[in-house]
mmCIF file of N, CA and C in Angstrom:
data_model
loop_
_atom_site.group_PDB
_atom_site.id
_atom_site.type_symbol
_atom_site.label_atom_id
_atom_site.label_comp_id
_atom_site.label_asym_id
_atom_site.label_seq_id
_atom_site.Cartn_x
_atom_site.Cartn_y
_atom_site.Cartn_z
ATOM 1 N N GLN A 4 -147.810 -127.647 28.406
ATOM 2 C CA GLN A 4 -147.592 -127.566 29.849
ATOM 3 C C GLN A 4 -148.397 -126.350 30.349
ATOM 4 N N ARG A 5 -149.172 -126.527 31.278
ATOM 5 C CA ARG A 5 -150.025 -125.470 31.812
ATOM 6 C C ARG A 5 -149.282 -124.540 32.776
ATOM 7 N N GLY A 6 -149.604 -123.337 32.748
ATOM 8 C CA GLY A 6 -148.974 -122.375 33.632
ATOM 9 C C GLY A 6 -147.610 -121.755 33.139
ATOM 10 N N LYS A 7 -147.186 -122.266 31.999
ATOM 11 C CA LYS A 7 -145.938 -121.649 31.477
ATOM 12 C C LYS A 7 -146.229 -120.321 30.806
ATOM 13 N N PRO A 8 -145.497 -119.254 31.100
ATOM 14 C CA PRO A 8 -145.740 -117.919 30.439
ATOM 15 C C PRO A 8 -145.367 -117.976 28.992
ATOM 16 N N LEU A 9 -146.105 -117.217 28.180
ATOM 17 C CA LEU A 9 -145.888 -117.227 26.737
ATOM 18 C C LEU A 9 -144.690 -116.401 26.376
ATOM 19 N N GLY A 10 -144.209 -115.518 27.158
ATOM 20 C CA GLY A 10 -143.120 -114.694 26.825
ATOM 21 C C GLY A 10 -143.517 -113.562 25.925
ATOM 22 N N LEU A 11 -144.738 -113.081 26.078
ATOM 23 C CA LEU A 11 -145.333 -112.034 25.201
ATOM 24 C C LEU A 11 -145.736 -110.873 26.072
ATOM 25 N N TYR A 12 -145.131 -109.682 25.848
ATOM 26 C CA TYR A 12 -145.374 -108.508 26.646
ATOM 27 C C TYR A 12 -145.770 -107.349 25.658
ATOM 28 N N ILE A 13 -146.941 -106.776 25.896
ATOM 29 C CA ILE A 13 -147.403 -105.661 25.035
ATOM 30 C C ILE A 13 -147.492 -104.423 25.864
ATOM 31 N N LYS A 14 -146.862 -103.295 25.377
ATOM 32 C CA LYS A 14 -146.971 -102.028 26.110
ATOM 33 C C LYS A 14 -147.291 -100.921 25.184
ATOM 34 N N PRO A 15 -148.358 -100.064 25.495
ATOM 35 C CA PRO A 15 -148.647 -98.943 24.583
ATOM 36 C C PRO A 15 -147.525 -97.910 24.576
ATOM 37 N N SER A 16 -147.261 -97.239 23.373
ATOM 38 C CA SER A 16 -146.216 -96.261 23.298
ATOM 39 C C SER A 16 -146.678 -94.796 23.458
ATOM 40 N N TYR A 17 -148.013 -94.628 23.593
ATOM 41 C CA TYR A 17 -148.583 -93.292 23.783
ATOM 42 C C TYR A 17 -148.306 -92.300 22.682
ATOM 43 N N GLU A 18 -148.228 -92.798 21.438
ATOM 44 C CA GLU A 18 -148.042 -91.899 20.301
ATOM 45 C C GLU A 18 -148.998 -92.374 19.194
ATOM 46 N N ASN A 19 -149.256 -91.521 18.252
ATOM 47 C CA ASN A 19 -150.191 -91.832 17.178
ATOM 48 C C ASN A 19 -151.569 -92.225 17.666
ATOM 49 N N ASP A 20 -152.103 -91.414 18.608
ATOM 50 C CA ASP A 20 -153.409 -91.604 19.149
ATOM 51 C C ASP A 20 -153.554 -93.003 19.800
ATOM 52 N N PHE A 21 -152.530 -93.401 20.593
ATOM 53 C CA PHE A 21 -152.511 -94.683 21.302
ATOM 54 C C PHE A 21 -152.715 -95.865 20.385
ATOM 55 N N ARG A 22 -152.242 -95.832 19.170
ATOM 56 C CA ARG A 22 -152.352 -96.946 18.224
ATOM 57 C C ARG A 22 -151.047 -97.667 18.031
ATOM 58 N N LYS A 23 -149.987 -97.117 18.575
ATOM 59 C CA LYS A 23 -148.692 -97.888 18.454
ATOM 60 C C LYS A 23 -148.365 -98.562 19.758
ATOM 61 N N PHE A 24 -147.720 -99.758 19.595
ATOM 62 C CA PHE A 24 -147.406 -100.587 20.772
ATOM 63 C C PHE A 24 -146.008 -101.139 20.592
ATOM 64 N N HIS A 25 -145.322 -101.325 21.753
ATOM 65 C CA HIS A 25 -144.051 -102.029 21.767
ATOM 66 C C HIS A 25 -144.359 -103.427 22.263
ATOM 67 N N ILE A 26 -143.800 -104.474 21.546
ATOM 68 C CA ILE A 26 -144.112 -105.823 21.841
ATOM 69 C C ILE A 26 -142.843 -106.572 22.066
ATOM 70 N N LEU A 27 -142.732 -107.266 23.123
ATOM 71 C CA LEU A 27 -141.534 -108.093 23.429
ATOM 72 C C LEU A 27 -141.986 -109.498 23.345
ATOM 73 N N PHE A 28 -141.413 -110.275 22.327
ATOM 74 C CA PHE A 28 -141.749 -111.689 22.168
ATOM 75 C C PHE A 28 -140.464 -112.485 21.880
ATOM 76 N N ASP A 29 -140.215 -113.456 22.697
ATOM 77 C CA ASP A 29 -138.982 -114.236 22.615
ATOM 78 C C ASP A 29 -137.774 -113.391 22.707
ATOM 79 N N ASN A 30 -137.720 -112.435 23.541
ATOM 80 C CA ASN A 30 -136.530 -111.543 23.711
ATOM 81 C C ASN A 30 -136.259 -110.728 22.510
ATOM 82 N N GLU A 31 -137.266 -110.481 21.614
ATOM 83 C CA GLU A 31 -137.147 -109.705 20.391
ATOM 84 C C GLU A 31 -138.146 -108.498 20.530
ATOM 85 N N LEU A 32 -137.650 -107.290 20.316
ATOM 86 C CA LEU A 32 -138.540 -106.135 20.478
ATOM 87 C C LEU A 32 -139.179 -105.813 19.097
ATOM 88 N N LEU A 33 -140.418 -105.839 19.069
ATOM 89 C CA LEU A 33 -141.214 -105.528 17.898
ATOM 90 C C LEU A 33 -142.129 -104.334 18.107
ATOM 91 N N GLU A 34 -142.717 -103.809 17.065
ATOM 92 C CA GLU A 34 -143.720 -102.756 17.192
ATOM 93 C C GLU A 34 -145.012 -103.129 16.543
ATOM 94 N N GLY A 35 -146.082 -102.646 17.099
ATOM 95 C CA GLY A 35 -147.359 -103.003 16.556
ATOM 96 C C GLY A 35 -148.216 -101.731 16.264
ATOM 97 N N LEU A 36 -149.054 -101.909 15.364
ATOM 98 C CA LEU A 36 -150.002 -100.797 14.990
ATOM 99 C C LEU A 36 -151.440 -101.321 15.024
ATOM 100 N N LEU A 37 -152.274 -100.672 15.788
ATOM 101 C CA LEU A 37 -153.679 -101.106 15.895
ATOM 102 C C LEU A 37 -154.533 -100.515 14.817
ATOM 103 N N LEU A 38 -155.103 -101.423 14.004
ATOM 104 C CA LEU A 38 -155.907 -100.984 12.796
ATOM 105 C C LEU A 38 -157.324 -101.443 12.941
ATOM 106 N N GLU A 39 -158.221 -100.678 12.284
ATOM 107 C CA GLU A 39 -159.669 -101.033 12.269
ATOM 108 C C GLU A 39 -159.923 -101.926 11.103
ATOM 109 N N SER A 40 -160.712 -102.959 11.408
ATOM 110 C CA SER A 40 -161.123 -103.927 10.344
ATOM 111 C C SER A 40 -162.302 -103.336 9.567
ATOM 112 N N PRO A 41 -162.379 -103.585 8.292
ATOM 113 C CA PRO A 41 -163.511 -103.059 7.476
ATOM 114 C C PRO A 41 -164.766 -103.813 7.708
ATOM 115 N N THR A 42 -164.655 -105.030 8.352
ATOM 116 C CA THR A 42 -165.875 -105.831 8.604
ATOM 117 C C THR A 42 -165.831 -106.347 10.026
ATOM 118 N N PHE A 43 -166.924 -106.822 10.517
ATOM 119 C CA PHE A 43 -166.950 -107.538 11.796
ATOM 120 C C PHE A 43 -166.480 -108.959 11.525
ATOM 121 N N ILE A 44 -165.670 -109.458 12.483
ATOM 122 C CA ILE A 44 -165.255 -110.854 12.409
ATOM 123 C C ILE A 44 -165.826 -111.540 13.606
ATOM 124 N N GLU A 45 -166.693 -112.521 13.431
ATOM 125 C CA GLU A 45 -167.286 -113.250 14.505
ATOM 126 C C GLU A 45 -166.375 -114.368 14.962
ATOM 127 N N ALA A 46 -166.123 -114.450 16.271
ATOM 128 C CA ALA A 46 -165.299 -115.485 16.829
ATOM 129 C C ALA A 46 -166.141 -116.476 17.628
ATOM 130 N N TYR A 47 -165.899 -117.710 17.394
ATOM 131 C CA TYR A 47 -166.669 -118.742 18.009
ATOM 132 C C TYR A 47 -165.680 -119.721 18.789
ATOM 133 N N LYS A 48 -166.286 -120.304 19.807
ATOM 134 C CA LYS A 48 -165.498 -121.391 20.523
ATOM 135 C C LYS A 48 -166.473 -122.502 20.834
ATOM 136 N N CYS A 49 -165.872 -123.722 20.968
ATOM 137 C CA CYS A 49 -166.684 -124.882 21.272
ATOM 138 C C CYS A 49 -166.399 -125.241 22.690
ATOM 139 N N VAL A 50 -167.492 -125.282 23.452
ATOM 140 C CA VAL A 50 -167.447 -125.608 24.871
ATOM 141 C C VAL A 50 -167.432 -127.112 25.010
ATOM 142 N N ASP A 51 -168.312 -127.808 24.297
ATOM 143 C CA ASP A 51 -168.497 -129.263 24.453
ATOM 144 C C ASP A 51 -168.118 -130.021 23.188
ATOM 145 N N THR A 52 -167.319 -129.487 22.370
ATOM 146 C CA THR A 52 -166.879 -130.143 21.092
ATOM 147 C C THR A 52 -168.002 -130.367 20.116
ATOM 148 N N ASP A 53 -169.183 -129.926 20.387
ATOM 149 C CA ASP A 53 -170.307 -130.089 19.420
ATOM 150 C C ASP A 53 -170.853 -128.860 18.948
ATOM 151 N N ARG A 54 -171.252 -127.952 19.845
ATOM 152 C CA ARG A 54 -171.919 -126.733 19.456
ATOM 153 C C ARG A 54 -170.984 -125.509 19.624
ATOM 154 N N PRO A 55 -170.814 -124.802 18.483
ATOM 155 C CA PRO A 55 -170.009 -123.569 18.655
ATOM 156 C C PRO A 55 -170.838 -122.458 19.308
ATOM 157 N N VAL A 56 -170.190 -121.662 20.118
ATOM 158 C CA VAL A 56 -170.843 -120.570 20.819
ATOM 159 C C VAL A 56 -170.131 -119.290 20.430
ATOM 160 N N LYS A 57 -170.890 -118.325 19.998
ATOM 161 C CA LYS A 57 -170.229 -117.012 19.636
ATOM 162 C C LYS A 57 -169.650 -116.371 20.860
ATOM 163 N N SER A 58 -168.389 -116.049 20.817
ATOM 164 C CA SER A 58 -167.723 -115.473 21.968
ATOM 165 C C SER A 58 -167.489 -114.019 21.837
ATOM 166 N N CYS A 59 -167.297 -113.479 20.590
ATOM 167 C CA CYS A 59 -167.089 -112.042 20.457
ATOM 168 C C CYS A 59 -167.048 -111.623 18.980
ATOM 169 N N ASP A 60 -167.123 -110.340 18.822
ATOM 170 C CA ASP A 60 -166.901 -109.748 17.442
ATOM 171 C C ASP A 60 -165.555 -109.021 17.482
ATOM 172 N N VAL A 61 -164.756 -109.314 16.562
ATOM 173 C CA VAL A 61 -163.431 -108.674 16.443
ATOM 174 C C VAL A 61 -163.542 -107.553 15.463
ATOM 175 N N THR A 62 -163.158 -106.340 15.804
ATOM 176 C CA THR A 62 -163.262 -105.179 15.007
ATOM 177 C C THR A 62 -161.874 -104.499 14.778
ATOM 178 N N GLN A 63 -160.908 -104.959 15.557
ATOM 179 C CA GLN A 63 -159.586 -104.366 15.348
ATOM 180 C C GLN A 63 -158.527 -105.395 15.194
ATOM 181 N N VAL A 64 -157.382 -105.072 14.537
ATOM 182 C CA VAL A 64 -156.331 -105.978 14.220
ATOM 183 C C VAL A 64 -155.034 -105.338 14.667
ATOM 184 N N LEU A 65 -154.224 -106.027 15.368
ATOM 185 C CA LEU A 65 -152.877 -105.522 15.793
ATOM 186 C C LEU A 65 -151.870 -106.016 14.772
ATOM 187 N N ARG A 66 -151.290 -105.212 13.965
ATOM 188 C CA ARG A 66 -150.340 -105.578 12.929
ATOM 189 C C ARG A 66 -148.951 -105.419 13.548
ATOM 190 N N VAL A 67 -148.204 -106.483 13.621
ATOM 191 C CA VAL A 67 -146.918 -106.493 14.263
ATOM 192 C C VAL A 67 -145.849 -106.594 13.192
ATOM 193 N N SER A 68 -144.765 -105.757 13.404
ATOM 194 C CA SER A 68 -143.619 -105.744 12.433
ATOM 195 C C SER A 68 -142.341 -105.454 13.193
ATOM 196 N N ARG A 69 -141.265 -105.643 12.507
ATOM 197 C CA ARG A 69 -139.965 -105.322 13.160
ATOM 198 C C ARG A 69 -139.861 -103.791 13.347
ATOM 199 N N ILE A 70 -139.004 -103.424 14.209
ATOM 200 C CA ILE A 70 -138.777 -101.984 14.549
ATOM 201 C C ILE A 70 -138.318 -101.276 13.250
ATOM 202 N N GLY A 71 -138.951 -100.118 12.942
ATOM 203 C CA GLY A 71 -138.583 -99.345 11.791
ATOM 204 C C GLY A 71 -139.222 -99.696 10.486
ATOM 205 N N LYS A 72 -139.908 -100.891 10.449
ATOM 206 C CA LYS A 72 -140.623 -101.254 9.255
ATOM 207 C C LYS A 72 -142.067 -100.975 9.345
ATOM 208 N N GLU A 73 -142.524 -99.853 8.888
ATOM 209 C CA GLU A 73 -143.945 -99.469 8.943
ATOM 210 C C GLU A 73 -144.720 -100.324 7.963
ATOM 211 N N PRO A 74 -146.019 -100.606 8.183
ATOM 212 C CA PRO A 74 -146.773 -101.324 7.224
ATOM 213 C C PRO A 74 -146.883 -100.508 5.920
ATOM 214 N N PRO A 75 -146.974 -101.171 4.782
ATOM 215 C CA PRO A 75 -147.021 -100.452 3.553
ATOM 216 C C PRO A 75 -148.291 -99.535 3.475
ATOM 217 N N PRO A 76 -148.232 -98.377 2.912
ATOM 218 C CA PRO A 76 -149.378 -97.406 2.999
ATOM 219 C C PRO A 76 -150.605 -97.891 2.211
ATOM 220 N N HIS A 77 -150.434 -98.883 1.275
ATOM 221 C CA HIS A 77 -151.541 -99.338 0.529
ATOM 222 C C HIS A 77 -152.380 -100.336 1.340
ATOM 223 N N LEU A 78 -151.927 -100.779 2.507
ATOM 224 C CA LEU A 78 -152.692 -101.702 3.350
ATOM 225 C C LEU A 78 -153.763 -101.023 4.156
ATOM 226 N N TYR A 79 -153.579 -99.718 4.559
ATOM 227 C CA TYR A 79 -154.521 -99.125 5.426
ATOM 228 C C TYR A 79 -154.532 -97.603 5.091
ATOM 229 N N ASP A 80 -155.555 -96.923 5.546
ATOM 230 C CA ASP A 80 -155.659 -95.484 5.468
ATOM 231 C C ASP A 80 -154.952 -94.800 6.641
ATOM 232 N N PRO A 81 -153.929 -94.040 6.359
ATOM 233 C CA PRO A 81 -153.108 -93.459 7.543
ATOM 234 C C PRO A 81 -153.843 -92.453 8.342
ATOM 235 N N TYR A 82 -154.961 -91.963 7.884
ATOM 236 C CA TYR A 82 -155.742 -90.946 8.679
ATOM 237 C C TYR A 82 -156.766 -91.604 9.605
ATOM 238 N N THR A 83 -157.473 -92.599 9.062
ATOM 239 C CA THR A 83 -158.512 -93.245 9.838
ATOM 240 C C THR A 83 -158.026 -94.603 10.463
ATOM 241 N N HIS A 84 -156.849 -95.088 10.013
ATOM 242 C CA HIS A 84 -156.272 -96.396 10.407
ATOM 243 C C HIS A 84 -157.270 -97.551 10.165
ATOM 244 N N GLU A 85 -157.909 -97.496 8.975
ATOM 245 C CA GLU A 85 -158.820 -98.575 8.597
ATOM 246 C C GLU A 85 -158.143 -99.363 7.526
ATOM 247 N N LEU A 86 -158.239 -100.700 7.648
ATOM 248 C CA LEU A 86 -157.639 -101.640 6.643
ATOM 249 C C LEU A 86 -158.453 -101.422 5.375
ATOM 250 N N ARG A 87 -157.695 -101.470 4.212
ATOM 251 C CA ARG A 87 -158.441 -101.361 2.985
ATOM 252 C C ARG A 87 -159.097 -102.671 2.516
ATOM 253 N N ASN A 88 -158.471 -103.819 2.937
ATOM 254 C CA ASN A 88 -159.043 -105.098 2.593
ATOM 255 C C ASN A 88 -159.426 -105.879 3.814
ATOM 256 N N GLY A 89 -160.265 -106.830 3.685
ATOM 257 C CA GLY A 89 -160.576 -107.764 4.762
ATOM 258 C C GLY A 89 -159.514 -108.777 4.984
ATOM 259 N N LEU A 90 -159.782 -109.738 5.807
ATOM 260 C CA LEU A 90 -158.807 -110.737 6.112
ATOM 261 C C LEU A 90 -158.852 -111.978 5.202
ATOM 262 N N THR A 91 -160.020 -112.238 4.554
ATOM 263 C CA THR A 91 -160.237 -113.392 3.724
ATOM 264 C C THR A 91 -160.304 -112.932 2.307
ATOM 265 N N PRO A 92 -160.165 -113.864 1.352
ATOM 266 C CA PRO A 92 -160.275 -113.533 -0.097
ATOM 267 C C PRO A 92 -161.598 -112.935 -0.524
ATOM 268 N N ALA A 93 -162.681 -113.353 0.212
ATOM 269 C CA ALA A 93 -163.975 -112.865 -0.095
ATOM 270 C C ALA A 93 -164.121 -111.372 0.221
ATOM 271 N N THR A 94 -163.342 -110.896 1.164
ATOM 272 C CA THR A 94 -163.467 -109.513 1.553
ATOM 273 C C THR A 94 -162.341 -108.613 1.031
ATOM 274 N N GLN A 95 -161.656 -109.089 -0.017
ATOM 275 C CA GLN A 95 -160.628 -108.236 -0.662
ATOM 276 C C GLN A 95 -161.347 -107.019 -1.397
ATOM 277 N N ARG A 96 -160.828 -105.867 -1.283
ATOM 278 C CA ARG A 96 -161.319 -104.658 -1.920
ATOM 279 C C ARG A 96 -162.771 -104.349 -1.477
ATOM 280 N N ILE A 97 -163.071 -104.723 -0.259
ATOM 281 C CA ILE A 97 -164.455 -104.574 0.242
ATOM 282 C C ILE A 97 -164.907 -103.110 0.286
ATOM 283 N N ARG A 98 -164.015 -102.216 0.641
ATOM 284 C CA ARG A 98 -164.349 -100.761 0.761
ATOM 285 C C ARG A 98 -164.637 -100.221 -0.640
ATOM 286 N N GLN A 99 -163.853 -100.638 -1.630
ATOM 287 C CA GLN A 99 -164.106 -100.161 -3.022
ATOM 288 C C GLN A 99 -165.428 -100.693 -3.556
ATOM 289 N N ARG A 100 -165.713 -101.949 -3.206
ATOM 290 C CA ARG A 100 -167.007 -102.524 -3.738
ATOM 291 C C ARG A 100 -168.202 -101.993 -2.958
ATOM 292 N N LYS A 101 -168.106 -101.793 -1.668
ATOM 293 C CA LYS A 101 -169.215 -101.352 -0.888
ATOM 294 C C LYS A 101 -169.506 -99.933 -1.125
ATOM 295 N N PHE A 102 -168.565 -99.023 -1.260
ATOM 296 C CA PHE A 102 -168.793 -97.574 -1.432
ATOM 297 C C PHE A 102 -168.462 -97.212 -2.891
ATOM 298 N N ARG A 103 -169.156 -97.863 -3.848
ATOM 299 C CA ARG A 103 -168.946 -97.549 -5.268
ATOM 300 C C ARG A 103 -169.533 -96.194 -5.628
ATOM 301 N N LYS A 104 -169.123 -95.584 -6.679
ATOM 302 C CA LYS A 104 -169.611 -94.387 -7.197
ATOM 303 C C LYS A 104 -171.101 -94.690 -7.649
ATOM 304 N N LEU A 105 -171.969 -93.821 -7.290
ATOM 305 C CA LEU A 105 -173.398 -93.976 -7.686
ATOM 306 C C LEU A 105 -173.528 -93.716 -9.165
ATOM 307 N N PRO A 106 -174.512 -94.488 -9.814
ATOM 308 C CA PRO A 106 -174.748 -94.256 -11.240
ATOM 309 C C PRO A 106 -175.386 -92.939 -11.472
ATOM 310 N N ASP A 107 -175.279 -92.431 -12.712
ATOM 311 C CA ASP A 107 -175.963 -91.216 -13.127
ATOM 312 C C ASP A 107 -177.456 -91.457 -13.186
ATOM 313 N N TYR A 108 -178.183 -90.584 -12.518
ATOM 314 C CA TYR A 108 -179.638 -90.727 -12.526
ATOM 315 C C TYR A 108 -180.195 -89.950 -13.736
ATOM 316 N N ALA A 109 -181.348 -90.346 -14.230
ATOM 317 C CA ALA A 109 -182.022 -89.742 -15.394
ATOM 318 C C ALA A 109 -182.671 -88.390 -14.973
ATOM 319 N N THR A 110 -182.840 -87.624 -15.935
ATOM 320 C CA THR A 110 -183.572 -86.286 -15.652
ATOM 321 C C THR A 110 -185.049 -86.555 -15.587
ATOM 322 N N GLN A 111 -185.794 -85.550 -15.249
ATOM 323 C CA GLN A 111 -187.219 -85.674 -15.114
ATOM 324 C C GLN A 111 -187.852 -86.074 -16.421
ATOM 325 N N GLN A 112 -187.393 -85.471 -17.515
ATOM 326 C CA GLN A 112 -187.961 -85.757 -18.814
ATOM 327 C C GLN A 112 -187.661 -87.199 -19.211
ATOM 328 N N GLU A 113 -186.436 -87.662 -18.972
ATOM 329 C CA GLU A 113 -186.162 -89.085 -19.287
ATOM 330 C C GLU A 113 -186.908 -90.001 -18.389
ATOM 331 N N LEU A 114 -187.176 -89.659 -17.143
ATOM 332 C CA LEU A 114 -188.011 -90.560 -16.320
ATOM 333 C C LEU A 114 -189.401 -90.631 -16.909
ATOM 334 N N ALA A 115 -189.946 -89.527 -17.360
ATOM 335 C CA ALA A 115 -191.309 -89.570 -17.935
ATOM 336 C C ALA A 115 -191.442 -90.426 -19.148
ATOM 337 N N VAL A 116 -190.389 -90.369 -20.000
ATOM 338 C CA VAL A 116 -190.333 -91.225 -21.176
ATOM 339 C C VAL A 116 -190.192 -92.687 -20.806
ATOM 340 N N MET A 117 -189.318 -92.953 -19.791
ATOM 341 C CA MET A 117 -189.209 -94.331 -19.294
ATOM 342 C C MET A 117 -190.457 -94.881 -18.726
ATOM 343 N N GLU A 118 -191.199 -94.059 -17.928
ATOM 344 C CA GLU A 118 -192.369 -94.531 -17.382
ATOM 345 C C GLU A 118 -193.431 -94.791 -18.362
ATOM 346 N N GLU A 119 -193.490 -93.972 -19.441
ATOM 347 C CA GLU A 119 -194.451 -94.258 -20.495
ATOM 348 C C GLU A 119 -194.133 -95.496 -21.228
ATOM 349 N N ALA A 120 -192.785 -95.824 -21.450
ATOM 350 C CA ALA A 120 -192.363 -97.044 -22.048
ATOM 351 C C ALA A 120 -192.786 -98.242 -21.266
ATOM 352 N N VAL A 121 -192.641 -98.159 -19.915
ATOM 353 C CA VAL A 121 -192.996 -99.319 -19.053
ATOM 354 C C VAL A 121 -194.491 -99.534 -19.142
ATOM 355 N N GLN A 122 -195.287 -98.463 -19.156
ATOM 356 C CA GLN A 122 -196.777 -98.603 -19.277
ATOM 357 C C GLN A 122 -197.131 -99.209 -20.652
ATOM 358 N N ARG A 123 -196.446 -98.835 -21.674
ATOM 359 C CA ARG A 123 -196.783 -99.447 -22.962
ATOM 360 C C ARG A 123 -196.367 -100.906 -22.999
ATOM 361 N N LEU A 124 -195.275 -101.273 -22.366
ATOM 362 C CA LEU A 124 -194.917 -102.650 -22.253
ATOM 363 C C LEU A 124 -195.938 -103.477 -21.434
ATOM 364 N N ALA A 125 -196.492 -102.910 -20.414
ATOM 365 C CA ALA A 125 -197.514 -103.588 -19.589
ATOM 366 C C ALA A 125 -198.777 -103.848 -20.449
ATOM 367 N N LEU A 126 -199.021 -103.030 -21.474
ATOM 368 C CA LEU A 126 -200.225 -103.243 -22.334
ATOM 369 C C LEU A 126 -199.777 -103.982 -23.615
ATOM 370 N N ASN A 127 -198.624 -104.562 -23.683
ATOM 371 C CA ASN A 127 -198.084 -105.316 -24.882
ATOM 372 C C ASN A 127 -197.973 -104.488 -26.110
ATOM 373 N N TYR A 128 -197.718 -103.151 -26.040
ATOM 374 C CA TYR A 128 -197.509 -102.348 -27.180
ATOM 375 C C TYR A 128 -195.995 -102.359 -27.409
ATOM 376 N N PRO A 129 -195.563 -102.262 -28.692
ATOM 377 C CA PRO A 129 -194.093 -102.197 -28.921
ATOM 378 C C PRO A 129 -193.516 -100.854 -28.449
ATOM 379 N N VAL A 130 -192.310 -101.031 -27.941
ATOM 380 C CA VAL A 130 -191.649 -99.760 -27.424
ATOM 381 C C VAL A 130 -190.285 -99.660 -28.049
ATOM 382 N N ILE A 131 -190.003 -98.531 -28.510
ATOM 383 C CA ILE A 131 -188.642 -98.162 -29.064
ATOM 384 C C ILE A 131 -188.118 -97.037 -28.200
ATOM 385 N N TRP A 132 -187.044 -97.277 -27.457
ATOM 386 C CA TRP A 132 -186.552 -96.243 -26.563
ATOM 387 C C TRP A 132 -185.070 -96.342 -26.517
ATOM 388 N N SER A 133 -184.374 -95.183 -26.530
ATOM 389 C CA SER A 133 -182.907 -95.139 -26.409
ATOM 390 C C SER A 133 -182.595 -93.869 -25.584
ATOM 391 N N ARG A 134 -181.640 -94.002 -24.786
ATOM 392 C CA ARG A 134 -181.218 -92.911 -23.902
ATOM 393 C C ARG A 134 -180.234 -92.043 -24.642
ATOM 394 N N LYS A 135 -180.473 -90.745 -24.708
ATOM 395 C CA LYS A 135 -179.600 -89.814 -25.323
ATOM 396 C C LYS A 135 -178.519 -89.344 -24.328
ATOM 397 N N LYS A 136 -177.284 -89.221 -24.840
ATOM 398 C CA LYS A 136 -176.190 -88.754 -24.007
ATOM 399 C C LYS A 136 -175.879 -87.423 -24.309
#
């Protein structure tokens, strides 16, 4: 039925850097926390049932819970309010995978030995090389 109100009211609570909200839905008072998504989520809509048209990029998520039940701390970073995981299975642990620890780089002497080994390989000479730890 068109024109019927949803019964959803959202009001900011002016605390925690304007990230907390009071939500009234079906005469039940809930609280919400605005979190940053680790990835951009593209939203599409179909105007003529054939061609999807990109309508927006979603970068924030409003997590709604009952009053007094904070989201578990392993879901988001409490200082930056960024979700640790994405919304789909393909984006699970995306921050850990994207910002991995960099590998140890070789010293100048090791690089010279490796470069010489590559040149010998290019000339089809046998190469015996092992990295010392």
